[in-house]
Tab-separated table of C-alpha atoms in Angstrom:
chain	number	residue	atom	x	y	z
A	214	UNK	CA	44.813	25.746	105.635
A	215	UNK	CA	48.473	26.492	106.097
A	216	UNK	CA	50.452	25.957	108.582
A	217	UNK	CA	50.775	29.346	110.041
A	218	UNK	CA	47.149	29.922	109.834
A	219	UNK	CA	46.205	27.012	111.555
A	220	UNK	CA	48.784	27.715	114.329
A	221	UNK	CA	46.920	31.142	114.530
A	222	UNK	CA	43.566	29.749	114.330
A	223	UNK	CA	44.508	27.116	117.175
A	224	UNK	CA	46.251	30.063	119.632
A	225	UNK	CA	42.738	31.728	118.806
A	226	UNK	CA	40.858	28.704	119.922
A	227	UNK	CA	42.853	27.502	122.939
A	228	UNK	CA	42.355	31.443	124.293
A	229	UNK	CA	38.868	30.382	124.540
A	230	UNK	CA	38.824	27.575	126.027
A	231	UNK	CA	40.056	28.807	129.323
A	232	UNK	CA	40.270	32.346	131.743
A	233	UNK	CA	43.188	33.975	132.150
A	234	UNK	CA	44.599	32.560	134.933
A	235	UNK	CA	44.147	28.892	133.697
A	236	UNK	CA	41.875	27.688	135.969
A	237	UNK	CA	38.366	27.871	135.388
A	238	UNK	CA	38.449	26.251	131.869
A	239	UNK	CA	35.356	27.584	129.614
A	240	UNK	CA	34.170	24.790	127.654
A	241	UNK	CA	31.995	21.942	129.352
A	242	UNK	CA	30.673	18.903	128.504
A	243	UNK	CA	27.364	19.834	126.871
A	244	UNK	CA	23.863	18.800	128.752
A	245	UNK	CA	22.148	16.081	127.063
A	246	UNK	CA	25.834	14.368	126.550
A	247	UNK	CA	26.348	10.793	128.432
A	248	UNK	CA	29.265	8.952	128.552
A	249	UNK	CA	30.699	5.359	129.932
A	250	UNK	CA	34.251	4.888	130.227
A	251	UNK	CA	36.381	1.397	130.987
A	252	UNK	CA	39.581	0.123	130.085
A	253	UNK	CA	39.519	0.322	126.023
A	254	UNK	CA	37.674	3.925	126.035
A	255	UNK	CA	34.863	5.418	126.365
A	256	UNK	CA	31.020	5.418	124.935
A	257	UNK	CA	29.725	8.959	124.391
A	258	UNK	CA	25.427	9.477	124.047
A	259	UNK	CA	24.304	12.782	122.703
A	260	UNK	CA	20.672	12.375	124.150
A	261	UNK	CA	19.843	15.400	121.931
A	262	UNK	CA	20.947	14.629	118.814
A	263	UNK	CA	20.496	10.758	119.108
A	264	UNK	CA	23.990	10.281	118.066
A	265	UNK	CA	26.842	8.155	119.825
A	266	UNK	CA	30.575	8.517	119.813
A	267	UNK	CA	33.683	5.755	120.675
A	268	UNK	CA	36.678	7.253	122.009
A	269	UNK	CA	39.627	5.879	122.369
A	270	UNK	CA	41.556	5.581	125.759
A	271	UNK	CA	42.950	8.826	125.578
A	272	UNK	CA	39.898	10.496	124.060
A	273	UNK	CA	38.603	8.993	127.142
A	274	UNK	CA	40.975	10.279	129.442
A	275	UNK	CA	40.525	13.770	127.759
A	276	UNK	CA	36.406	13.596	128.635
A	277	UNK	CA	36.908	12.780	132.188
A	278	UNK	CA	39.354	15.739	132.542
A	279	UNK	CA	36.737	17.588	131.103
A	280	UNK	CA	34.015	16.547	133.145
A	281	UNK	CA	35.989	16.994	136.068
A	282	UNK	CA	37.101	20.704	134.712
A	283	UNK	CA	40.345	20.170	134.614
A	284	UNK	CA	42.110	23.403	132.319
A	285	UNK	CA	43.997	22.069	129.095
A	286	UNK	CA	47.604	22.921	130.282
A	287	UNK	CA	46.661	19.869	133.328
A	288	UNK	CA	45.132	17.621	130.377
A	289	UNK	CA	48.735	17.943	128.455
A	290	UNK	CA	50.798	17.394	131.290
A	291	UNK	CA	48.916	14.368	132.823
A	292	UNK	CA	48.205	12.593	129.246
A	293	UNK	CA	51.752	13.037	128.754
A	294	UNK	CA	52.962	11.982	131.584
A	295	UNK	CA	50.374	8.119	131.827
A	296	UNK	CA	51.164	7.745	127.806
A	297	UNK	CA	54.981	8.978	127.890
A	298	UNK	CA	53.946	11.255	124.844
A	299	UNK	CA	55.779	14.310	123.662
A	300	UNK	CA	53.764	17.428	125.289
A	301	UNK	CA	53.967	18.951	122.117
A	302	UNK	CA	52.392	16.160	120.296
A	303	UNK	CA	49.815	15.660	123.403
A	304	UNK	CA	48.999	19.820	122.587
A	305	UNK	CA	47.897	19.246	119.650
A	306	UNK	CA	46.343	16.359	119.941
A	307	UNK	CA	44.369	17.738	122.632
A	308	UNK	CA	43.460	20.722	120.498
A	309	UNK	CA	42.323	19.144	117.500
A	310	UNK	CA	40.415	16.517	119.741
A	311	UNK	CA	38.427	19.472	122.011
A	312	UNK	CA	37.690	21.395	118.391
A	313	UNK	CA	36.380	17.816	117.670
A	314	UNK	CA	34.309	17.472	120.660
A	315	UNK	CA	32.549	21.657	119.608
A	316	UNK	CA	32.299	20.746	115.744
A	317	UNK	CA	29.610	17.468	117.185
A	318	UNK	CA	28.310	19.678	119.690
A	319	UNK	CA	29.403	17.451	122.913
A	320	UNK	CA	30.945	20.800	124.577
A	321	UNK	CA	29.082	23.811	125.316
A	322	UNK	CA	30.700	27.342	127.227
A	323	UNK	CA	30.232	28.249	130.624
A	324	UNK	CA	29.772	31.237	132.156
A	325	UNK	CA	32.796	33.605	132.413
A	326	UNK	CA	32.649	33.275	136.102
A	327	UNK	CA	33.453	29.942	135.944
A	328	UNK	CA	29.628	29.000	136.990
A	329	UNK	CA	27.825	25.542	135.187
């Protein structure tokens, strides 16, 4: 994919992935997903699927944002901020990691009214 189509293909996704005012995000943390997190990461259970995930620390700090529904632009700033990482870098990274996350079916949408 080139770079200018995956920089449109990434504006498309992050769109979606929260409202227009930034602070109902849209994507959850699918049900059937359970997850442990301590100081190296995080263990991730898809109950459904009967498959498990390892995340690294800040994967892990990414799925408690998530869980606690914090919007993407808040993920960037405080992973940047605790790991003293670019927030251009910590964009994408967070991007890539959250398209990650919907390609193993761990995140499902909410409602557009911000309801679970």
């Amino acid at each position: 994919m080139s770079d200018r189509l995956r920089g449109i293909v990434l504006h498309i996704f992050s769109a979606t992935l929260e409202s227009p005012g930034k602070e109902h995000p849209l994507l959850k943390i699918a049900e059937g997903v359970r997850s442990t997190h301590n100081r190296d990461g995080a263990v991730v259970l898809d109950i459904r699927h009967g498959q498990m995930f390892t995340l690294n620390l800040v994967g892990s700090k990414i799925l408690e944002m998530l869980e606690r529904g914090c919007p993407e632009t808040q993920m960037v700033e405080e992973i940047s901020r605790k790991f003293r990482i670019r927030p251009d870098i910590v964009d994408r990274d967070v991007r890539e990691f959250l398209e990650c996350l919907e390609k193993h079916r761990l995140l499902e949408f909410r409602a557009q009214d911000g309801g679970a």
